[in-house]
Coordinates of C-alpha atoms in Angstrom, one line a residue:
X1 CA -8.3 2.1 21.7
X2 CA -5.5 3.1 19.5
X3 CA -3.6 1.1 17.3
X4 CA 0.0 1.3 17.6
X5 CA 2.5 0.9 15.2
X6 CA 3.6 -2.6 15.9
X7 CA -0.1 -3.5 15.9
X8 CA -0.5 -2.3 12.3
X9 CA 2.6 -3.9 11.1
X10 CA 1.2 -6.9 12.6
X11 CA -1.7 -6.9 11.1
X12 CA -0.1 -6.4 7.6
X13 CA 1.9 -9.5 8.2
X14 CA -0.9 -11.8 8.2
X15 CA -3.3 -10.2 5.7
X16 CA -3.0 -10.5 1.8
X17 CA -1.9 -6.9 1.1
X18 CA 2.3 -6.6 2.6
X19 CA 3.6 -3.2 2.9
X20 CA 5.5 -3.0 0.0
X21 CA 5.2 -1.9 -3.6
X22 CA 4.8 -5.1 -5.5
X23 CA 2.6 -6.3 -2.9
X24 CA 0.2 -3.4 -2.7
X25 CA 0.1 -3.6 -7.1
X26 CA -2.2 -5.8 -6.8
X27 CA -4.8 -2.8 -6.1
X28 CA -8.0 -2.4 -8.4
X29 CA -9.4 0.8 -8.5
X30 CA -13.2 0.1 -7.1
X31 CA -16.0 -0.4 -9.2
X32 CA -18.2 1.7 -7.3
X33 CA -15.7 4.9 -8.2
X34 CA -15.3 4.6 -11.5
X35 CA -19.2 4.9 -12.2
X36 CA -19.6 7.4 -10.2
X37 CA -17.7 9.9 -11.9
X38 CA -18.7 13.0 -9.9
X39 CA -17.7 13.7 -6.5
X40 CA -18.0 16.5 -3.7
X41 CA -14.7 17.7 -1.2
X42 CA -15.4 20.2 1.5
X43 CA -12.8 22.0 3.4
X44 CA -13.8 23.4 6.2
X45 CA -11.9 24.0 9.9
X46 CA -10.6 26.7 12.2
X47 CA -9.0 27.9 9.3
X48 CA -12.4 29.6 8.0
X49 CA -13.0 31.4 11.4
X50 CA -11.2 34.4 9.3
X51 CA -12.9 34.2 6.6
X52 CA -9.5 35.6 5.2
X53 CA -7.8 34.8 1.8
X54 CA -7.5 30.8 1.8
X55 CA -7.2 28.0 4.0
X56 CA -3.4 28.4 4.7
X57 CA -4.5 31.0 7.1
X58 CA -3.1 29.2 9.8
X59 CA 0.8 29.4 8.6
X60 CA 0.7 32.5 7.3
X61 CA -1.2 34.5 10.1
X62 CA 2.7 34.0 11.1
X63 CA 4.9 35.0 8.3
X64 CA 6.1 38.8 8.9
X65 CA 5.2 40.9 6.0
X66 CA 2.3 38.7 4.6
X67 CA -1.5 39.7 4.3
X68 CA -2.4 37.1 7.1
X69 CA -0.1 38.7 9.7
X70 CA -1.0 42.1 9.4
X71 CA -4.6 41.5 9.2
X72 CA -4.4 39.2 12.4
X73 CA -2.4 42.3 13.9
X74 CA -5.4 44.3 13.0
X75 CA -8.6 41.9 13.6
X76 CA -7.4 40.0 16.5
X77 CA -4.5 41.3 18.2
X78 CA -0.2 40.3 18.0
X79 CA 0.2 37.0 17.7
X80 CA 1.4 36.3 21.0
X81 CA -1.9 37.4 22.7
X82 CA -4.3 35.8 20.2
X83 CA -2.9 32.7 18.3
X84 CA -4.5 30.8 15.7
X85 CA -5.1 28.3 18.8
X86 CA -7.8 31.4 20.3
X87 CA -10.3 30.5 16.9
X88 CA -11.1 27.1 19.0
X89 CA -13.7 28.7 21.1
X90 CA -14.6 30.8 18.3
X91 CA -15.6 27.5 16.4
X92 CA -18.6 26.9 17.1
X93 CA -20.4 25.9 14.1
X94 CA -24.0 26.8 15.2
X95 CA -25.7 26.2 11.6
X96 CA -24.3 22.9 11.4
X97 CA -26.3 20.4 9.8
X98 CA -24.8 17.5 8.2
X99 CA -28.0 16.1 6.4
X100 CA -29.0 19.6 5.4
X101 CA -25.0 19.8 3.4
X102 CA -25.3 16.0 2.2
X103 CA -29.0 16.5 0.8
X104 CA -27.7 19.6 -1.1
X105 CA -24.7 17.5 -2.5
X106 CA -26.8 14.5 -3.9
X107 CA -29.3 17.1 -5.2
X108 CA -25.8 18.5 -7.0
X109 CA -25.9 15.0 -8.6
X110 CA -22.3 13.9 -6.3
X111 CA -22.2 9.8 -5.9
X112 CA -19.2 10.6 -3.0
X113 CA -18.5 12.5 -0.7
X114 CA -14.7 13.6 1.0
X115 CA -14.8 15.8 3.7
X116 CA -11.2 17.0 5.2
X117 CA -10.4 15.3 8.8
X118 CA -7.8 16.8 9.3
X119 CA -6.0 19.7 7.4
X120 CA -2.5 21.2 7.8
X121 CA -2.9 23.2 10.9
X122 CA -3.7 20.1 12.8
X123 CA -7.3 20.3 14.2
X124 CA -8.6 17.2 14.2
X125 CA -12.7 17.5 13.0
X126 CA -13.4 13.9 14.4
X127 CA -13.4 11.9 17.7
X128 CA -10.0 11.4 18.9
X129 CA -7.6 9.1 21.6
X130 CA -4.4 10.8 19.7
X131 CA -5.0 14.7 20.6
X132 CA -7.1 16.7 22.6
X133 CA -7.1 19.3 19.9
X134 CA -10.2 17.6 18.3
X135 CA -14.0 19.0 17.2
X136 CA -15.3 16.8 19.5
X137 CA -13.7 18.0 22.6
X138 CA -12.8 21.6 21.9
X139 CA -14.9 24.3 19.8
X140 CA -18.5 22.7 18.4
X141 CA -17.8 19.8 20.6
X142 CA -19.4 17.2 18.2
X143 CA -18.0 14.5 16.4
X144 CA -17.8 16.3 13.2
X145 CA -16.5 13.4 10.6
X146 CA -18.8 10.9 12.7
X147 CA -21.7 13.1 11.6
X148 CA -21.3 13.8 8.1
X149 CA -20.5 9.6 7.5
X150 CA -24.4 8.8 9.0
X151 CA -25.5 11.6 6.8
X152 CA -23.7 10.8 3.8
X153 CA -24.9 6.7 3.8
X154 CA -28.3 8.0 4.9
X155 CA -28.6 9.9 1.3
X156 CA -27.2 6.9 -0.4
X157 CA -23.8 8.1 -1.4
X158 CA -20.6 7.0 -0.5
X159 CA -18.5 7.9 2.4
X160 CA -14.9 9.0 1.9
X161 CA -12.6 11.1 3.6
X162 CA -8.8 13.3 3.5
X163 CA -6.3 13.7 5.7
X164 CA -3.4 16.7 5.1
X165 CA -1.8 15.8 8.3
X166 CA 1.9 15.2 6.5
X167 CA 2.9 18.7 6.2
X168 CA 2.2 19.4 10.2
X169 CA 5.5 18.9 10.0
X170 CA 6.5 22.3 9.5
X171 CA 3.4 24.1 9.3
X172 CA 3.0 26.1 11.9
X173 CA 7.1 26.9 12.1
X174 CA 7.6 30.9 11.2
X175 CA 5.5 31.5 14.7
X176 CA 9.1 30.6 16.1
X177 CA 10.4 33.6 14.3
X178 CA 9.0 36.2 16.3
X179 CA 7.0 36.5 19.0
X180 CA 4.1 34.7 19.0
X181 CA 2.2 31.5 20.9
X182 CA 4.2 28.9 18.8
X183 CA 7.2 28.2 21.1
X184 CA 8.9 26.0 22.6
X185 CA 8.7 23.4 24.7
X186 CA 6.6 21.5 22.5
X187 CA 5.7 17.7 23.1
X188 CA 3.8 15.0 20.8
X189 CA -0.1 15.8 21.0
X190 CA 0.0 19.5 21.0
X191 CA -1.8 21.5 18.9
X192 CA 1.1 23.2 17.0
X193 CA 4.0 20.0 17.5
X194 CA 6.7 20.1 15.8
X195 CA 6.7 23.1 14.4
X196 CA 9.6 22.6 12.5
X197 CA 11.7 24.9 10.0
X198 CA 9.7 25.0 6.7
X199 CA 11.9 22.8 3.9
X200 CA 11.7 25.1 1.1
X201 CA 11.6 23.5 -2.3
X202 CA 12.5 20.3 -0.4
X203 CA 9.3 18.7 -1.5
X204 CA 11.5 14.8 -1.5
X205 CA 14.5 15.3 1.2
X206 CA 14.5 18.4 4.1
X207 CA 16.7 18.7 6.8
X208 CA 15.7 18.8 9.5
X209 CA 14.3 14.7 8.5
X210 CA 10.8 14.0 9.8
X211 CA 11.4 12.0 13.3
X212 CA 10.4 8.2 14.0
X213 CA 8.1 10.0 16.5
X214 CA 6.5 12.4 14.1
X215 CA 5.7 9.5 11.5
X216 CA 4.3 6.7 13.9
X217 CA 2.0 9.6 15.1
X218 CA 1.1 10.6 11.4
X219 CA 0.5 6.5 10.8
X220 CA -1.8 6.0 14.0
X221 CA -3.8 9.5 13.3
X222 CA -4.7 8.2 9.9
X223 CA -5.7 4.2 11.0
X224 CA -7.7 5.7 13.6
X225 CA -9.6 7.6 11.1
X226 CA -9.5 3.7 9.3
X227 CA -10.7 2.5 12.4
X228 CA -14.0 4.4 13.7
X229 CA -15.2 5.6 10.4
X230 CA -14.1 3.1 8.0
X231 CA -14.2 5.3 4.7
X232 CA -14.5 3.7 1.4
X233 CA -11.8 5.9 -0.1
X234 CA -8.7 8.1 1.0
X235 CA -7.3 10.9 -0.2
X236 CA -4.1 12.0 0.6
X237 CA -2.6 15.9 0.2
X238 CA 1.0 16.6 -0.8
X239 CA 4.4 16.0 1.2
X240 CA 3.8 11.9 1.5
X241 CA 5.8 11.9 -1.3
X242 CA 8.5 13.0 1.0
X243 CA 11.4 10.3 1.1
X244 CA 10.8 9.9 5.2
X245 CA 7.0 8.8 4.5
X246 CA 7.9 5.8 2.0
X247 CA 7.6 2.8 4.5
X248 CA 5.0 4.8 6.3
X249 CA 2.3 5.2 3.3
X250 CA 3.0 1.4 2.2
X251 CA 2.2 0.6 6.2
X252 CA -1.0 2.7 5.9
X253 CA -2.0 1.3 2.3
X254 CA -1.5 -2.4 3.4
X255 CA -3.7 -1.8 6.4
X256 CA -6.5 0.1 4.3
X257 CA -6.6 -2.6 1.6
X258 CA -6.4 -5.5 4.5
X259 CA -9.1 -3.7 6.6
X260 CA -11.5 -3.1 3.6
X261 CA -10.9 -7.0 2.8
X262 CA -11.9 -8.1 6.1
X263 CA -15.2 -5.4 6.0
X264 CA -16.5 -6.5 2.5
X265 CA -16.0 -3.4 0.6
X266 CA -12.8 -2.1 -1.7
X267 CA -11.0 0.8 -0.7
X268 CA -8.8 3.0 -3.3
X269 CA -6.1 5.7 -2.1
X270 CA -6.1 9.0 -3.9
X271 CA -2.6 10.3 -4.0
X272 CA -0.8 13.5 -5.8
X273 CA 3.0 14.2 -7.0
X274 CA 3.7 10.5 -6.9
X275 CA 3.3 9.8 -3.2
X276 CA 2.5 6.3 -4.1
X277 CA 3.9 3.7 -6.7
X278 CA 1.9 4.1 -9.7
X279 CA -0.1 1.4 -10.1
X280 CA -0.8 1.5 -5.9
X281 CA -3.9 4.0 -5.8
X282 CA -5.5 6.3 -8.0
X283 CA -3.6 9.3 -9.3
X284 CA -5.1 12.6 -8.5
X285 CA -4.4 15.8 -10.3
X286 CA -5.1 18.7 -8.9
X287 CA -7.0 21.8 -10.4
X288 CA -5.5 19.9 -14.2
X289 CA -5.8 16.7 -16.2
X290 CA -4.5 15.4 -19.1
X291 CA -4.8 16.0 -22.7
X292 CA -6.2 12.5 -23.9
X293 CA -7.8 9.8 -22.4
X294 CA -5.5 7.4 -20.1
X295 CA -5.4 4.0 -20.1
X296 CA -5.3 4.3 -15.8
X297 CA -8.2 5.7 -13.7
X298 CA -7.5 8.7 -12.1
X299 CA -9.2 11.8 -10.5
X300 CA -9.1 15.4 -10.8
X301 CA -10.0 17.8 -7.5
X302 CA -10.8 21.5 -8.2
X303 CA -12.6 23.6 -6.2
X304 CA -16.0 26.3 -7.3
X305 CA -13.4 28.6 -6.3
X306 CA -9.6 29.8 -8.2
X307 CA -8.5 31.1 -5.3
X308 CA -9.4 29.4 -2.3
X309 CA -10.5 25.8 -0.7
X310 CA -12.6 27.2 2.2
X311 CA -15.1 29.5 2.1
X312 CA -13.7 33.6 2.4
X313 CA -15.2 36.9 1.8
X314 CA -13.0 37.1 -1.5
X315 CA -14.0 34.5 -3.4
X316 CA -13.4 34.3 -7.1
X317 CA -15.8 32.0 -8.1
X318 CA -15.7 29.7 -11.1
X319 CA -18.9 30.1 -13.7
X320 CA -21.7 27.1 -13.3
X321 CA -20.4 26.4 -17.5
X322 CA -16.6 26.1 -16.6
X323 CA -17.4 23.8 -13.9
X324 CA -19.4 21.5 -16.1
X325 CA -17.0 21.3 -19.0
X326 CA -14.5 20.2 -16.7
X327 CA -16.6 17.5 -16.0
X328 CA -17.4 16.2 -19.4
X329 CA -13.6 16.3 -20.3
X330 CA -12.4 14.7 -17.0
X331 CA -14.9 11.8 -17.6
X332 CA -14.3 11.8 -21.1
X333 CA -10.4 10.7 -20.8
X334 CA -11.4 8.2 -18.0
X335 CA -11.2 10.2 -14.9
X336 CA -13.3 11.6 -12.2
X337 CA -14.2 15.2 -10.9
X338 CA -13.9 15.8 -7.3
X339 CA -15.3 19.4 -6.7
X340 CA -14.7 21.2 -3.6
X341 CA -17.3 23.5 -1.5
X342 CA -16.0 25.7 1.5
X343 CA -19.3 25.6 4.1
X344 CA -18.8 29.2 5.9
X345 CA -17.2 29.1 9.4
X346 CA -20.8 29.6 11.0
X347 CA -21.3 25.8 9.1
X348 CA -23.9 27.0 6.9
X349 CA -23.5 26.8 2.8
X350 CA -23.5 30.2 1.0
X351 CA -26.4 31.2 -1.1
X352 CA -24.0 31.4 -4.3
X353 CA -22.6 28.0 -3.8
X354 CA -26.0 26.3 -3.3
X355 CA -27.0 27.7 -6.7
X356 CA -24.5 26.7 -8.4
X357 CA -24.7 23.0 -6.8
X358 CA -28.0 23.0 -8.3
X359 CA -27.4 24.3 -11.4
X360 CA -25.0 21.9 -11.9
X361 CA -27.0 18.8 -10.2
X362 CA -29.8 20.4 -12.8
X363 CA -27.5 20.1 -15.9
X364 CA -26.6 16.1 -14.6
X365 CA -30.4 15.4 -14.2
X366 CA -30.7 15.5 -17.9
X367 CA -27.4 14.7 -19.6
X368 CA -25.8 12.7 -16.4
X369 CA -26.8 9.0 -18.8
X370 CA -23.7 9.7 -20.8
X371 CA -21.7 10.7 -17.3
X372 CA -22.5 8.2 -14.8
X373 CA -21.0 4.6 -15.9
X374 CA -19.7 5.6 -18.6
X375 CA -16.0 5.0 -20.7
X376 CA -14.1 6.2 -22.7
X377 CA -14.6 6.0 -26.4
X378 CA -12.4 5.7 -29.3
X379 CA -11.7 9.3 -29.3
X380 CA -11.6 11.2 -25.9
X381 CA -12.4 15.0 -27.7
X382 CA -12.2 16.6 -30.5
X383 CA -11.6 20.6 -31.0
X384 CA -9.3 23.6 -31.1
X385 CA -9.2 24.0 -27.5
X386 CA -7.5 21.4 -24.9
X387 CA -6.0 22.0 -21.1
X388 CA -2.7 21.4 -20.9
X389 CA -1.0 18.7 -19.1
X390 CA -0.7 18.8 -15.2
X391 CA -1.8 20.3 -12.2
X392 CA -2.8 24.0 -12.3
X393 CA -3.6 24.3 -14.9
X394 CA -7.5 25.2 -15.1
X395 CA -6.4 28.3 -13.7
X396 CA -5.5 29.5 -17.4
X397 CA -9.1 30.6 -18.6
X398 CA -10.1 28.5 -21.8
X399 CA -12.6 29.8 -23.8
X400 CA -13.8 26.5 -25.1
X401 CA -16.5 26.7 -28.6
X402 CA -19.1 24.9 -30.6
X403 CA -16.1 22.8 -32.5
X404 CA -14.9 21.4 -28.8
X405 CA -16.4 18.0 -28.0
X406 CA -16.0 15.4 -25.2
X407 CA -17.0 11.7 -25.9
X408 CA -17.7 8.8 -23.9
X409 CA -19.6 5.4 -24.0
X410 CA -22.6 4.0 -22.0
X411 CA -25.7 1.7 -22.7
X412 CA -24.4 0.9 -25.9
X413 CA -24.2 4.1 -27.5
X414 CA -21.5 7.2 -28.2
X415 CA -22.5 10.3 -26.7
X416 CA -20.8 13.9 -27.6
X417 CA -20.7 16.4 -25.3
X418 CA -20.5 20.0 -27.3
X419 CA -18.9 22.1 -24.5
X420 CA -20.1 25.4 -25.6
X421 CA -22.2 25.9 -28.0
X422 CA -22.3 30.0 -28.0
X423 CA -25.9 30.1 -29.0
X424 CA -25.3 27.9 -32.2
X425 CA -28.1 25.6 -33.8
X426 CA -26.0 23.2 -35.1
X427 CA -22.7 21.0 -34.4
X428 CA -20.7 18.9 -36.5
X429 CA -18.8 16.4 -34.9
X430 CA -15.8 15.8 -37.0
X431 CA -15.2 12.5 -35.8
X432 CA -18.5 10.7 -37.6
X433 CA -17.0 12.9 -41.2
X434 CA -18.4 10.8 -44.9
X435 CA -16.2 8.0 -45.6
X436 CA -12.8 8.6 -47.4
X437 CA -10.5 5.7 -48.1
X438 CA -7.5 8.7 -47.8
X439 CA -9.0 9.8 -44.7
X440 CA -11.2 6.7 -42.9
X441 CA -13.6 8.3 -40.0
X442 CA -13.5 7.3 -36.2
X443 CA -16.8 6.1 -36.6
X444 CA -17.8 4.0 -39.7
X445 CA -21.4 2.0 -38.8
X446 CA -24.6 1.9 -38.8
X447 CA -26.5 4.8 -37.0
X448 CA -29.6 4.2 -35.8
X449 CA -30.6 7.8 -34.6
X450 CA -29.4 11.2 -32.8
X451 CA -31.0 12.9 -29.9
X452 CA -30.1 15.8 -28.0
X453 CA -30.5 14.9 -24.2
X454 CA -33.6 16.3 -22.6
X455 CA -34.7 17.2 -26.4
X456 CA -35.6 14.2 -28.0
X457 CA -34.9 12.8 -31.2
X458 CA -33.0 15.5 -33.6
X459 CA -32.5 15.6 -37.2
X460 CA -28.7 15.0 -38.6
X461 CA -26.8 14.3 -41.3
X462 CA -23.4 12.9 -42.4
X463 CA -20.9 15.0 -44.4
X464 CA -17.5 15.7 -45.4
X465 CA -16.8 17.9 -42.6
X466 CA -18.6 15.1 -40.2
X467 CA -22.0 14.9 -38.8
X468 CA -23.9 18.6 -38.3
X469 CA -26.4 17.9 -35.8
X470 CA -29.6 19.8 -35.4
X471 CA -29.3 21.5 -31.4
X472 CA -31.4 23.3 -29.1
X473 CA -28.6 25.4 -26.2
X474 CA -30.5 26.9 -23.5
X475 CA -30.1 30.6 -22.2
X476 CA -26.6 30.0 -20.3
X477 CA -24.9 28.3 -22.8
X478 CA -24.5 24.9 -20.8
X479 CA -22.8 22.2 -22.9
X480 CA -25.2 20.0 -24.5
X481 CA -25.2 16.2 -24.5
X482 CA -25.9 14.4 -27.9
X483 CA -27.0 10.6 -28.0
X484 CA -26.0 8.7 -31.3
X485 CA -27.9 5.2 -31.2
X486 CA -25.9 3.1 -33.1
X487 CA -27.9 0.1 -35.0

């Protein structure tokens, strides 16, 4: 059964959450999330068929003059004999296995996991009442979403899921331009409705307005989703922030919070750009972070890729090294590291990104104590080099040294991440420098001993400059974790 708008607002009407700001403030961020620190995000749909550029395929497969047009053209045919609707059949992801892709995510040392339900183009990857244009009834024919949530509780982690429905809106509009399969008429629960004009730089207002119809259908996709698979957190894509989504998103928060109330387990909504009042959900910044560490939770997604969130056959890949650094600074100023994977379109995982999955779940193995649970210390890092403020910004190669390091809290003791040590033997951590009255350390206690994670006990000593720490890298460089026992 659906649940209908009135239903939902009914709902919120009698449970402790109302749809409204000051109502909805009174949102926690989960305890479960904030130790778990590392998460995995996959993005995988029709979109990857082509295994072309990025996972915008579907839009721009219909903007004259882009790379996605003329290679459709070429590939597939004009647009108007083979639309992005003709990848359904083409979808069959035969080398689907959903324990085989959560098994190699816990072995990557991920506590969650968010796979996309439904992206931009509007293919639903789940069982559903709304649209025919689902995985379960068209292409694999399997109840993709519904899969992946048995898998992911049977390996222990946490089941979570993201819905880019919102900018449907206008997605799949410049087919109109030419022509092509996107035409009118179009009616609520086709594949490619609306189809409206794309609002450029209208990210707030747009004309045309989002309809009544439009949002009510956006509202009941995304409590369905609530409904049968009852995620323990949400993450929402750009465009909610859009002014014609404000009573919408309180709606939907009031009737997540409620719902995970009446369960027994707390649910949290990811959101970008503001999309929610602040104190609401838990900001997400995407492919950035912040210089220092915040006094609010939040979460940082990136993906092992700079230039694309599904799997293509142009693929500039992130190194194993840049991927872990972000992690150590995103948990170092209080945040969390969402990672994204794109499986191929066949539903297998590429060679290259299983390695580096464990590599990285290698790395955690060992120096994953000052990771998982942890907090922020008194000082977040320490160093020349720092990412700038915002999203986009770990686009901008840093080249990070042995002077950058990350710190955090757990078990009672402070532990220093050295980001890259470039084959150094030693590291002085500023922060724990000789006592000065003109210049009084971070740190001035009692220390008990040092130990390099996975190394044992180390030798150190305290000086002007700080403490110069006795270290061991390995071959690639990987930052390395150093526990100082306090006394």
């Amino acid at each position: 059964m659906v649940t209908t708008v009135e239903e939902i607002k009914k709902y919120n009407e009698q449970g402790p959450f109302k749809a409204n700001w000051e109502s909805l403030s009174q949102f926690e961020v989960p305890k479960w999330f904030k130790q778990a620190k590392f998460g995995i995000f996959t993005h995988w749909g029709l979109y990857t068929v082509p295994e072309y550029r990025n996972e915008w395929y579907s839009r721009n497969m219909y903007i004259q003059g882009y790379p996605e047009y003329e290679h459709h053209r070429k590939t597939y045919g004009p647009q108007d004999k083979f639309g992005y609707k003709d990848f359904i059949p083409m979808f069959t992801a035969k080398k689907f296995d959903p324990q085989e892709w959560v098994d190699i995510f816990k072995r990557a040392g991920a506590k969650y996991y968010f796979p996309v339900a439904e992206h931009h183009d509007g293919f639903q990857m789940y069982r559903s009442e709304i649209s025919h244009y689902n995985a379960y009834e068209m292409g694999p024919k399997r109840d993709i979403i519904g899969e992946l949530k048995t898998a992911t509780q049977n390996a222990g982690l946490h089941f979570c899921t993201s819905n880019h429905r919102a900018e449907h809106w206008w997605f799949m509009s410049h087919g109109r331009e030419f022509k092509s399969d996107i035409h009118d008429p179009m009616k609520k629960g086709d594949f490619y409705w609306p189809a409206m004009p794309e609002p450029y730089n209208q990210a707030l207002f747009s004309d045309p307005y989002p309809t009544t119809e439009y949002l009510d259908d956006w509202l009941m996709r995304v409590v369905e989703i609530i409904d049968r698979y009852q995620p323990e957190m949400l993450y929402f894509d750009w465009w909610i922030q859009h002014d014609a989504f404000k009573p919408y998103i309180q709606q939907l928060a009031a009737y997540y919070y409620n719902k995970g109330r009446e369960l027994g387990f707390p649910t949290g909504i990811c959101f970008k750009y503001d999309g929610m009042a602040f104190d609401t959900g838990i900001t997400d910044v995407e492919r950035g972070g912040f210089a220092t560490a915040k006094p609010f939770y939040w979460q940082t997604d990136t993906a092992i890729a700079n230039n694309s969130w599904c799997y293509t056959n142009t693929l500039e890949y992130k190194s194993v090294n840049e991927i872990l650094i972000t992690l150590a600074d995103v948990v170092s100023k209080n945040g969390n590291l969402l990672l994204n994977v794109g499986p191929k379109a066949d539903g297998s995982i590429a060679d290259h990104d299983r390695q580096m999955l464990e590599e990285i779940g290698d790395w955690l193995a060992v120096n994953g104590e000052g990771i998982y649970g942890s907090s922020p210390w008194k000082l977040s890092n320490e160093g020349p080099t720092n990412i700038k403020e915002g999203m986009f910004q770990d686009l901008s190669a840093l080249h990070y040294g042995v002077k950058d390091i990350r710190y955090t809290v757990n078990h009672g003791s402070v532990y220093a991440y050295v980001l890259n040590p470039e084959g150094q033997k030693q590291a002085t951590l500023t922060a724990f420098h000789e006592f000065d009255e003109k210049n009084e350390p971070p740190f001035h206690g009692v220390i008990k001993s040092v130990e390099q994670l996975g190394q044992g006990e180390t030798t150190w000593q305290i000086k002007p400059e700080g403490m110069v720490v006795n270290i061991k890298p390995d071959a690639a460089n990987h930052p390395v974790g150093i526990k100082i026992n306090l006394k």
